[in-house]
PDB file of C-alpha atoms and ligand atoms in Angstrom:
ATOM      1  CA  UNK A 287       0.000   0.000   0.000  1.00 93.00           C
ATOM      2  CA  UNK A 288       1.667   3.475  -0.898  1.00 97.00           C
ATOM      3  CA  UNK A 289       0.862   6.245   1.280  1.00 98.00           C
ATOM      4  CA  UNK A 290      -0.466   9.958  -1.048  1.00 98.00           C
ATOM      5  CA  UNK A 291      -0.194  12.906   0.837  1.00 98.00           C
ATOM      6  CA  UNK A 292      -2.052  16.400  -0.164  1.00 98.00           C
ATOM      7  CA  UNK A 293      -0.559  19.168   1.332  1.00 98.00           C
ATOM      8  CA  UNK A 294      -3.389  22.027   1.042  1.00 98.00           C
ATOM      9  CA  UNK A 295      -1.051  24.843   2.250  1.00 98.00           C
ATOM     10  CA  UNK A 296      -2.871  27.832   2.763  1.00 98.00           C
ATOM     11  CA  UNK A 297      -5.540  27.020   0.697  1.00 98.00           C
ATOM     12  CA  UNK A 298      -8.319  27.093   0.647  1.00 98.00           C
ATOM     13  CA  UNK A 299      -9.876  30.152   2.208  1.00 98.00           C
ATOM     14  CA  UNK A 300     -13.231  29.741   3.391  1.00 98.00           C
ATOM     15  CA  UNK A 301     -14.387  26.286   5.913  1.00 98.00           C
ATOM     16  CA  UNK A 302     -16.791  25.702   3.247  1.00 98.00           C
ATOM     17  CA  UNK A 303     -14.790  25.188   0.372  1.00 98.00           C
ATOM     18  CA  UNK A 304     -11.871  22.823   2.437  1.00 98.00           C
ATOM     19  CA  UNK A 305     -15.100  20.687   3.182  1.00 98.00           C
ATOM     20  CA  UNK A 306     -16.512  20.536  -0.131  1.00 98.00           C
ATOM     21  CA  UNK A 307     -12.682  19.875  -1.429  1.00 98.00           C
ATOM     22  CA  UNK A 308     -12.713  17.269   1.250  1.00 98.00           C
ATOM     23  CA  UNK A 309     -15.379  15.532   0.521  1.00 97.00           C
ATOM     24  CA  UNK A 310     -15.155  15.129  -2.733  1.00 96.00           C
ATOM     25  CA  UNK A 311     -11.797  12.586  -2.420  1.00 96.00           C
ATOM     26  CA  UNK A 312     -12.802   9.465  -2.204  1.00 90.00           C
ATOM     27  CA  UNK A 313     -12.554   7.977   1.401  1.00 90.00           C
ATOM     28  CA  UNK A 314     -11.525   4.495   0.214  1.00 87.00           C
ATOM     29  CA  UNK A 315      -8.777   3.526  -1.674  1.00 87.00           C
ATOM     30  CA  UNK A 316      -6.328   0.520  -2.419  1.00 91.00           C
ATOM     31  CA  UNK A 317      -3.660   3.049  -1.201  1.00 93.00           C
ATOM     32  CA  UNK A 318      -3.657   5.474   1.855  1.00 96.00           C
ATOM     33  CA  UNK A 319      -4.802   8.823   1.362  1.00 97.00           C
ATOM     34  CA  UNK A 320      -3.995  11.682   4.000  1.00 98.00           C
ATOM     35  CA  UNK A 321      -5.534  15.386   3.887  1.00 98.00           C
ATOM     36  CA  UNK A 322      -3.241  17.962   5.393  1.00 98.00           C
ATOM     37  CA  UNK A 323      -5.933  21.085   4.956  1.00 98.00           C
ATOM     38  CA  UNK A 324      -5.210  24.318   6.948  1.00 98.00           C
ATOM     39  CA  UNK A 325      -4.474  23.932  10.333  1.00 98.00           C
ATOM     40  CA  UNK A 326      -7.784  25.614  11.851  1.00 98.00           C
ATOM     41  CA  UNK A 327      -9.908  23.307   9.302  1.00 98.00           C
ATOM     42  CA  UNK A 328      -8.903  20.004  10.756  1.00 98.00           C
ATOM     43  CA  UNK A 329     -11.421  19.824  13.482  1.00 98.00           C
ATOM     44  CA  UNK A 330     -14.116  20.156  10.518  1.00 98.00           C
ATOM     45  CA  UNK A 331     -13.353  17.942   7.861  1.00 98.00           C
ATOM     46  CA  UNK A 332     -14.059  14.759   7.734  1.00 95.00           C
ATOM     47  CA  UNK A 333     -11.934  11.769   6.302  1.00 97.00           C
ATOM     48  CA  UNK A 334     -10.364   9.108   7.761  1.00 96.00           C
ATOM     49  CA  UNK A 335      -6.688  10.184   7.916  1.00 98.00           C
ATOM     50  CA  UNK A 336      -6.241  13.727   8.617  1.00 98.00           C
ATOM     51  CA  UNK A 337      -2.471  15.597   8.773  1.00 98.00           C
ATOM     52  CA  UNK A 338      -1.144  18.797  10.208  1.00 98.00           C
ATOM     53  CA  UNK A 339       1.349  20.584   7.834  1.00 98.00           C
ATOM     54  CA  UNK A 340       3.256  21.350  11.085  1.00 98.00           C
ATOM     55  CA  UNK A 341       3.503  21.755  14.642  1.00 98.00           C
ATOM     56  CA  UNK A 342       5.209  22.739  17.754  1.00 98.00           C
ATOM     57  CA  UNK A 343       8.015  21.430  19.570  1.00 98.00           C
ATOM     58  CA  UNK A 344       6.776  22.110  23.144  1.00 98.00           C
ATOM     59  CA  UNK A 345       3.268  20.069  24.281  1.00 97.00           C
ATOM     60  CA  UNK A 346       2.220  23.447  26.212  1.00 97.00           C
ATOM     61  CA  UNK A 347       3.090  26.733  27.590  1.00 98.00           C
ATOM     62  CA  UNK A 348       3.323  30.201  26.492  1.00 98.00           C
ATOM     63  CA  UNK A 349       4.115  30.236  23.130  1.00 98.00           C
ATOM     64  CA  UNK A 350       1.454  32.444  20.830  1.00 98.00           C
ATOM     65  CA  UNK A 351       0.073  31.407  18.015  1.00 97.00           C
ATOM     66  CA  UNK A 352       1.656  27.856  17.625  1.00 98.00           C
ATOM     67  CA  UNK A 353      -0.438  24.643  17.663  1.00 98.00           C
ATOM     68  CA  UNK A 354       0.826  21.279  19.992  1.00 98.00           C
ATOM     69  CA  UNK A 355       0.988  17.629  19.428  1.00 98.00           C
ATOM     70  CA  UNK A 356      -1.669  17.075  22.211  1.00 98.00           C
ATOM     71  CA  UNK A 357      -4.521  19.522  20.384  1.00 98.00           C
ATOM     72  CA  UNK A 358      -3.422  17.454  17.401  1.00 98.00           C
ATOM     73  CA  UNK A 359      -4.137  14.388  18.997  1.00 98.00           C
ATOM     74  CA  UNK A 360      -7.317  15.431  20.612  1.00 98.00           C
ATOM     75  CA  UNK A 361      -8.403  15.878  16.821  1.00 98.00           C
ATOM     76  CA  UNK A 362      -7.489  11.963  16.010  1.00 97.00           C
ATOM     77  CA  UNK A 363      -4.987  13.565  13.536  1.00 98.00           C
ATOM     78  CA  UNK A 364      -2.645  11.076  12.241  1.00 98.00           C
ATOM     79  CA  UNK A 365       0.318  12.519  10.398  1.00 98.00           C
ATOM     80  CA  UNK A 366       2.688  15.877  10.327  1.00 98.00           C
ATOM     81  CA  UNK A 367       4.537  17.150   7.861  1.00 98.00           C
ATOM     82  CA  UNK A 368       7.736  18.438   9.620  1.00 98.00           C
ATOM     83  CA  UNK A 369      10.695  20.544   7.262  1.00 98.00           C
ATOM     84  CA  UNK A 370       8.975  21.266   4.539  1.00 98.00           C
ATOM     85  CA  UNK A 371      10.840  23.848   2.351  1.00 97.00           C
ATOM     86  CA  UNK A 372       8.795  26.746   3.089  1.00 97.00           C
ATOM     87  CA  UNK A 373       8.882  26.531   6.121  1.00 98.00           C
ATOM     88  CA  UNK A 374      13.024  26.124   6.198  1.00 98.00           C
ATOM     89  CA  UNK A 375      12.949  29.183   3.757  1.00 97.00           C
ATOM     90  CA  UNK A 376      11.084  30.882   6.763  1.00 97.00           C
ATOM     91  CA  UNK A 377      13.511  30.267   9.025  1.00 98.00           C
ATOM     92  CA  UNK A 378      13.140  26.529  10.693  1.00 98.00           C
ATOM     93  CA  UNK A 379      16.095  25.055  11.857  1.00 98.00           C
ATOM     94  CA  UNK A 380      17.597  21.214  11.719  1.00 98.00           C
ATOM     95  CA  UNK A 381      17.118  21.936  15.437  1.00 98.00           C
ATOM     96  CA  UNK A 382      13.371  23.141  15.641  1.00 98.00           C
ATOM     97  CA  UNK A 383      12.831  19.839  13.540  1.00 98.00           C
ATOM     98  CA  UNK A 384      14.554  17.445  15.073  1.00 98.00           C
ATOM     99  CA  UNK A 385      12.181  18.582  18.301  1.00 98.00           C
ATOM    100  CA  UNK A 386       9.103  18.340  16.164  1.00 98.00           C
ATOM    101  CA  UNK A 387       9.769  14.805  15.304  1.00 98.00           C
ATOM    102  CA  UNK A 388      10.619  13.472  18.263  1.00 97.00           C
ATOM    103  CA  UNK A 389       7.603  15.080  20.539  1.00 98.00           C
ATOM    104  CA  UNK A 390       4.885  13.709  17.685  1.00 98.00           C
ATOM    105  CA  UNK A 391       6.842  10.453  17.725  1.00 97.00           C
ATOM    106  CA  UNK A 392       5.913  10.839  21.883  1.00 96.00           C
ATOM    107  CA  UNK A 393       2.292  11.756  21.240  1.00 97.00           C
ATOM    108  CA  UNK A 394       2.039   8.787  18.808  1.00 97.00           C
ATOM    109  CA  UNK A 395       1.560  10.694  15.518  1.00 98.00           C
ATOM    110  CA  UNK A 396       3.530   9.791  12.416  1.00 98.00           C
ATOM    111  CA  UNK A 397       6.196  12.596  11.513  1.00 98.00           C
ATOM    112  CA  UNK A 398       6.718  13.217   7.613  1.00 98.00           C
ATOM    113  CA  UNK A 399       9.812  14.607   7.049  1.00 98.00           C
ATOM    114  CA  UNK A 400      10.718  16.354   4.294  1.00 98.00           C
ATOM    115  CA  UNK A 401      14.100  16.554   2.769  1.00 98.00           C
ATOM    116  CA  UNK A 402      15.535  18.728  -0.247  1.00 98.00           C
ATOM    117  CA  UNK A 403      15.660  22.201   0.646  1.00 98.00           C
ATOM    118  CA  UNK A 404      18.865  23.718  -0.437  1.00 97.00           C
ATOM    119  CA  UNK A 405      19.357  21.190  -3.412  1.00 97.00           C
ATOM    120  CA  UNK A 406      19.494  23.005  -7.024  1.00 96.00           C
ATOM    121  CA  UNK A 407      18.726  21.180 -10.077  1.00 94.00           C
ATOM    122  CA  UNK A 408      22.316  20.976 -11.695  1.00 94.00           C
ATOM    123  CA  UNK A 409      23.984  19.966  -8.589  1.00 97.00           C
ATOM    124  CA  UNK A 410      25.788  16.364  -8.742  1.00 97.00           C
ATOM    125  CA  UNK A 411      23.999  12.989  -7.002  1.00 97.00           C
ATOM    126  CA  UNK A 412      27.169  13.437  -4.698  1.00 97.00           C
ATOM    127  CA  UNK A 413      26.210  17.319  -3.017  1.00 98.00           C
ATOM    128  CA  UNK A 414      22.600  16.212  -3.500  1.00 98.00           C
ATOM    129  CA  UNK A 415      22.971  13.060  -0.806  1.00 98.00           C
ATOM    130  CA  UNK A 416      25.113  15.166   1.245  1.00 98.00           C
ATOM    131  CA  UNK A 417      22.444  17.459   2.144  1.00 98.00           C
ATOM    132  CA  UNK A 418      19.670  15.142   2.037  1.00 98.00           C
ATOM    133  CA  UNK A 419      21.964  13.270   4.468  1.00 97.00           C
ATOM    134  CA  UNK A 420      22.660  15.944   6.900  1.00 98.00           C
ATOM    135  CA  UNK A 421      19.071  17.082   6.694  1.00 98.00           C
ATOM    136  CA  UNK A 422      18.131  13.387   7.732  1.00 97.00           C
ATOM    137  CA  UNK A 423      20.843  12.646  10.380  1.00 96.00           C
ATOM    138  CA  UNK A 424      20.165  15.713  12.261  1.00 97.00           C
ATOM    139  CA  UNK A 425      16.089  15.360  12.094  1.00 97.00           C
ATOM    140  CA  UNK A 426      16.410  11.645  13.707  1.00 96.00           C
ATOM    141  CA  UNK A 427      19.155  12.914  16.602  1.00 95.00           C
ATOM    142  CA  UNK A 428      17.884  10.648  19.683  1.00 92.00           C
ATOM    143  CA  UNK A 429      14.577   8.798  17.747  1.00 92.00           C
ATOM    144  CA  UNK A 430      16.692   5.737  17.403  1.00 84.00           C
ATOM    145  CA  UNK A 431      16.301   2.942  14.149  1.00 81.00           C
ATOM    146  CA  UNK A 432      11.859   3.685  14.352  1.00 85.00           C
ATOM    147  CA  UNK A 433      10.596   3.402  10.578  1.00 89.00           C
ATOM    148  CA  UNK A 434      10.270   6.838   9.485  1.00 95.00           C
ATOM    149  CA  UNK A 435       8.192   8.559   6.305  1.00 98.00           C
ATOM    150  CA  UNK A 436      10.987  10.659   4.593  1.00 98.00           C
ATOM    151  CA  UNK A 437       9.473  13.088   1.726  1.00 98.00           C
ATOM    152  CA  UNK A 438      12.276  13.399  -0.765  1.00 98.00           C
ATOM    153  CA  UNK A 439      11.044  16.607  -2.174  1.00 98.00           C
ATOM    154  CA  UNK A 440      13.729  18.476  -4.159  1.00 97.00           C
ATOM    155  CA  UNK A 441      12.645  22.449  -3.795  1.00 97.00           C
ATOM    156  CA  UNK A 442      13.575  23.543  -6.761  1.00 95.00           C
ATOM    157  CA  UNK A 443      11.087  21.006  -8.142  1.00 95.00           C
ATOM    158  CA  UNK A 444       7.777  22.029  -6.360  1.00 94.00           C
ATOM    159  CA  UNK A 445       5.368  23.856  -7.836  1.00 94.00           C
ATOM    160  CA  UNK A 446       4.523  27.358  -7.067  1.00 87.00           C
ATOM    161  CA  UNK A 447       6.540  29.739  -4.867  1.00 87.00           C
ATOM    162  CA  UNK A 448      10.282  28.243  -4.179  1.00 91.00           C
ATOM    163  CA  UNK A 449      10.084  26.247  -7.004  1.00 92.00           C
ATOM    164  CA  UNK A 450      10.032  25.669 -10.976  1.00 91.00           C
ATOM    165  CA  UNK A 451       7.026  23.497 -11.469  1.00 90.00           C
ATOM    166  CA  UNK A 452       9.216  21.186 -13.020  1.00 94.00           C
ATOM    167  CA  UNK A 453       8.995  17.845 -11.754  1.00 96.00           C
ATOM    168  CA  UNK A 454      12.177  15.354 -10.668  1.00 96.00           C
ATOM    169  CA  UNK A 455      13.161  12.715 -13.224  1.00 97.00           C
ATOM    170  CA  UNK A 456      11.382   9.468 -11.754  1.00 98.00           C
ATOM    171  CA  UNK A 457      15.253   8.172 -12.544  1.00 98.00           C
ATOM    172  CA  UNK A 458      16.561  10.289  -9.831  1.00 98.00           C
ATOM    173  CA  UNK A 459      13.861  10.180  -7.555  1.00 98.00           C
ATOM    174  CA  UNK A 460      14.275   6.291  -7.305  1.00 98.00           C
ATOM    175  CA  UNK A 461      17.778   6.870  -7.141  1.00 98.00           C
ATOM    176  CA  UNK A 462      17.168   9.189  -4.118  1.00 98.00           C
ATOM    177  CA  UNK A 463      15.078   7.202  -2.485  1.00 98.00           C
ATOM    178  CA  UNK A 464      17.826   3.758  -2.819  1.00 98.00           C
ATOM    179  CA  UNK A 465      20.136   6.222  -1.229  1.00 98.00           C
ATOM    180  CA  UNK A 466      18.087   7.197   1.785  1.00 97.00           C
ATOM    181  CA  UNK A 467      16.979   3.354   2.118  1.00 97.00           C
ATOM    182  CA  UNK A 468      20.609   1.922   2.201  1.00 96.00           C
ATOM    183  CA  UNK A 469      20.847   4.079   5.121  1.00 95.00           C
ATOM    184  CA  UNK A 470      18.168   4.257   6.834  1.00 94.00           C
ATOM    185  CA  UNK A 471      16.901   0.718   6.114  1.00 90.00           C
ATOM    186  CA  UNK A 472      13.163   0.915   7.445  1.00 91.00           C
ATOM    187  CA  UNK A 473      12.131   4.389   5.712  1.00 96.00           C
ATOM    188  CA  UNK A 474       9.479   4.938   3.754  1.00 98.00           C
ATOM    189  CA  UNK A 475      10.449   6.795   0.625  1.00 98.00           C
ATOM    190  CA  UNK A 476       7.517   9.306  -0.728  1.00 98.00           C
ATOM    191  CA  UNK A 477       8.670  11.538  -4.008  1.00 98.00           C
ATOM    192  CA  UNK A 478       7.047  15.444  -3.961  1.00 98.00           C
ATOM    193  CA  UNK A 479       7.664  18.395  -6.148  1.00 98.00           C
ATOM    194  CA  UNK A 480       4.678  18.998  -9.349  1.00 97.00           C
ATOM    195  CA  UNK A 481       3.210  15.630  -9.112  1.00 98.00           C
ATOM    196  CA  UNK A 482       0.424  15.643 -11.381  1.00 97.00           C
ATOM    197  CA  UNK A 483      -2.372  13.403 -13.248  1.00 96.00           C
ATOM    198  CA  UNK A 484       0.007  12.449 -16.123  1.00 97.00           C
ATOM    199  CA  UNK A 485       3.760  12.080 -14.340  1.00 98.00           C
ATOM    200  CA  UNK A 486       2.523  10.204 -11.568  1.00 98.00           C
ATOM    201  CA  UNK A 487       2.755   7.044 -13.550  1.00 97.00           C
ATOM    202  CA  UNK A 488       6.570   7.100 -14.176  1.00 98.00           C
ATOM    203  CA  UNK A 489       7.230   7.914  -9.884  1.00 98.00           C
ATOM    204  CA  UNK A 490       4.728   5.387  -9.321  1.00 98.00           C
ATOM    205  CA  UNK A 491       6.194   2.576 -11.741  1.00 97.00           C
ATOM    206  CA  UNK A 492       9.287   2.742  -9.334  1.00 98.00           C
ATOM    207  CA  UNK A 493       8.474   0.129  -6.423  1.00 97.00           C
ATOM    208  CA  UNK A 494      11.505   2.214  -4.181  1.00 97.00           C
ATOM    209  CA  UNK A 495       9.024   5.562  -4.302  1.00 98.00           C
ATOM    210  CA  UNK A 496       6.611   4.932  -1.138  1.00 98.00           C
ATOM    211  CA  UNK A 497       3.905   7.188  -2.114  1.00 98.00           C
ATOM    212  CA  UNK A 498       3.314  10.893  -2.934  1.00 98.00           C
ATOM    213  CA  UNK A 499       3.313  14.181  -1.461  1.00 98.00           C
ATOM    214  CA  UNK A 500       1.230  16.383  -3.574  1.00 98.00           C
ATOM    215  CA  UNK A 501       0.668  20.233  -3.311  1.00 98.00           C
ATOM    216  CA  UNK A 502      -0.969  22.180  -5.763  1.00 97.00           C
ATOM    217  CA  UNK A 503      -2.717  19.330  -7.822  1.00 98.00           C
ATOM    218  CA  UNK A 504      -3.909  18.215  -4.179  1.00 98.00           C
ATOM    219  CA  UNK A 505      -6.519  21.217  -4.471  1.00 98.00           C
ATOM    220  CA  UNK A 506      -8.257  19.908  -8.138  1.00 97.00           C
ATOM    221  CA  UNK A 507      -9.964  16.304  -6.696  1.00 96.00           C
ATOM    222  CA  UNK A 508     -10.487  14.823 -10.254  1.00 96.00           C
ATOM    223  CA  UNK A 509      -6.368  14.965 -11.047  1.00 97.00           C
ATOM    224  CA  UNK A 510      -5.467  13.865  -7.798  1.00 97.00           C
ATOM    225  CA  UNK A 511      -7.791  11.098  -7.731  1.00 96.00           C
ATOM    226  CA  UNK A 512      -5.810  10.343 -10.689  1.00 96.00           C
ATOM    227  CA  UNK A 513      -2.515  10.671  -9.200  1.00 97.00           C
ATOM    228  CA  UNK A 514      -3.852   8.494  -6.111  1.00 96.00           C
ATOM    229  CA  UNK A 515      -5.127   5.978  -8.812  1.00 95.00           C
ATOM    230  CA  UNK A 516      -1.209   5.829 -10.876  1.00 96.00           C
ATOM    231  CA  UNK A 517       0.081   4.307  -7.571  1.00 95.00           C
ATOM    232  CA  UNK A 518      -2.389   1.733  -7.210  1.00 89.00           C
ATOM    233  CA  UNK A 519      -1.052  -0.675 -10.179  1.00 72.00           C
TER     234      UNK A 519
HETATM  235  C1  LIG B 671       4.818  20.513  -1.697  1.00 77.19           C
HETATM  236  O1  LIG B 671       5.107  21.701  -1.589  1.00 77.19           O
HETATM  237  O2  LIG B 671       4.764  19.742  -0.727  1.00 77.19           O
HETATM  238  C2  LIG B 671       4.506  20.022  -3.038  1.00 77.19           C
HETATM  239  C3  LIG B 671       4.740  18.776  -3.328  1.00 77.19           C
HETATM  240  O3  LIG B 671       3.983  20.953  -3.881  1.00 77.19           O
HETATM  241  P1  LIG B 671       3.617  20.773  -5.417  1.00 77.19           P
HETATM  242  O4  LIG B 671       2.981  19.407  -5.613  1.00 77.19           O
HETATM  243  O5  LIG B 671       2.643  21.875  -5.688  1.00 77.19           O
HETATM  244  O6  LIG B 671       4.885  20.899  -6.169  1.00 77.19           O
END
C-alpha cells in the first residue's frame, strides 16, 4: 500500500470550500490517502486520515500562536509534515525539527519529514545526498532505528513559490530514495515536487518511491484522484 499525501497549504480560504474539497476525495482507496488542509480546518473535515502541515516542539506553555501535538491528537490527527521547504525558507532550523519529530513520535503521531531544501537542479547525485543526508541525520538525533516517512522533495522542483514546477526525473527520484533506504533501512520513501495526473505514472512505476506528497494538484480532486489511482497498479 503506498501512502499519497495532499498538502493544502494555505488554501483554501473559506471552511466551506476545504469541506466541499474534502469531501469530494474518495474515502476508500487501495492506497492510503492523508488530507493535510489548513491547520484551523482540521477539526471540521471529515476523512479518515487527517495531517497537520506542522507543529510545535513544546506540548504546552506560552508560546502564541503555535499549535501542539496534544490539540493534534485530541483531533485523532494522524500525520505531520515536519521541514517542509517553506517553512526552512522561513527560518526553521535542523534543530526546531529534530524537536518536532521526536515530541509527535511521543504523542504517537507519524512525523513526515521532508528533505531537499537547499538542493538546485544541476547539482551532482554526490552534493545532493550530502544534504539530504545531513538534513536526515540531524532530524532523527535521539529517535533511534523507528521506521520513518521521509518526503524526498527536491525544492527547486515544487510547484509554485520556491520552485520551478518542473517535476524530478522518476530516474533520480528512485535513485534518491535507494540512497536514503541503504541508510536508513526501514524508511518509507515518498517523491514530492509537481506531481500531477500524467507524471505520476513514471514515480509510481518505481516500487523504491513509497507514495506521494502532492501540493498544488492536491486542491483539483479529479487529477489527484488520478494521481492516487497511478500508484495503485
Ligand atoms: C509541496 O510543496 O509539498 C509540493 C509537493 O507541492 P507541489 O505538488 O505543488 O509541487
Amino acid at each position: 500500500m503506498k501512502l499519497i499525501i495532499a498538502n493544502w497549504k494555505l488554501n483554501p480560504s473559506t471552511l466551506k470550500e476545504a469541506q466541499e474539497l474534502a469531501s469530494s476525495v474518495p474515502k476508500k482507496s487501495k492506497n492510503k490517502v492523508v488530507l493535510c488542509p489548513p491547520t484551523i480546518f482540521l477539526s471540521q473535515i471529515k476523512y479518515p486520515f487527517l495531517g497537520a502541515q506542522d507543529c510545535f516542539w513544546e506540548e504546552k506553555g506560552p508560546y502564541t500562536g503555535q499549535t501542539s501535538v496534544l490539540q493534534l491528537r485530541s483531533l485523532g490527527v494522524k500525520y505531520c509534515l515536519i521541514g517542509h521547504s517553506e517553512n526552512r525558507a522561513l527560518g526553521e532550523t535542523d534543530k526546531q525539527i529534530n524537536a518536532k519529530i521526536r515530541v509527535l513520535i511521543r504523542h504517537k503521531i507519524e512525523p513526515v519529514l521532508c528533505v531537499g531544501f537547499g538542493t538546485k537542479k544541476n547539482d551532482s547525485l554526490s552534493v545532493i545526498k550530502k544534504i539530504l543526508l545531513s538534513q536526515i541525520k540531524k532530524a532523527m538525533g535521539g529517535i533511534g532505528k523507528r521506521r520513518l516517512v521521509i518526503a524526498y522533495e527536491p525544492v527547486w522542483a515544487i510547484s509554485r513559490g520556491l520552485g520551478t514546477g518542473r517535476p524530478a526525473d522518476p530516474a533520480h527520484a528512485a535513485e534518491i530514495a535507494g540512497f536514503i533506504r541503504s541508510k536508513i533501512a526501514n524508511a518509507a520513501v515518498l517523491y514530492g515536487g509537481s506531481l500531477d495526473a500524467k507524471n505520476a505514472r513514471g514515480f509510481a512505476a518505481r516500487k523504491i518511491i513509497a507514495g506521494g506528497l502532492v501540493g498544488g494538484v492536491s486542491l483539483r480532486p479529479a487529477e489527484f484522484l488520478k494521481i492516487v489511482e497511478a500508484f495503485n497498479n
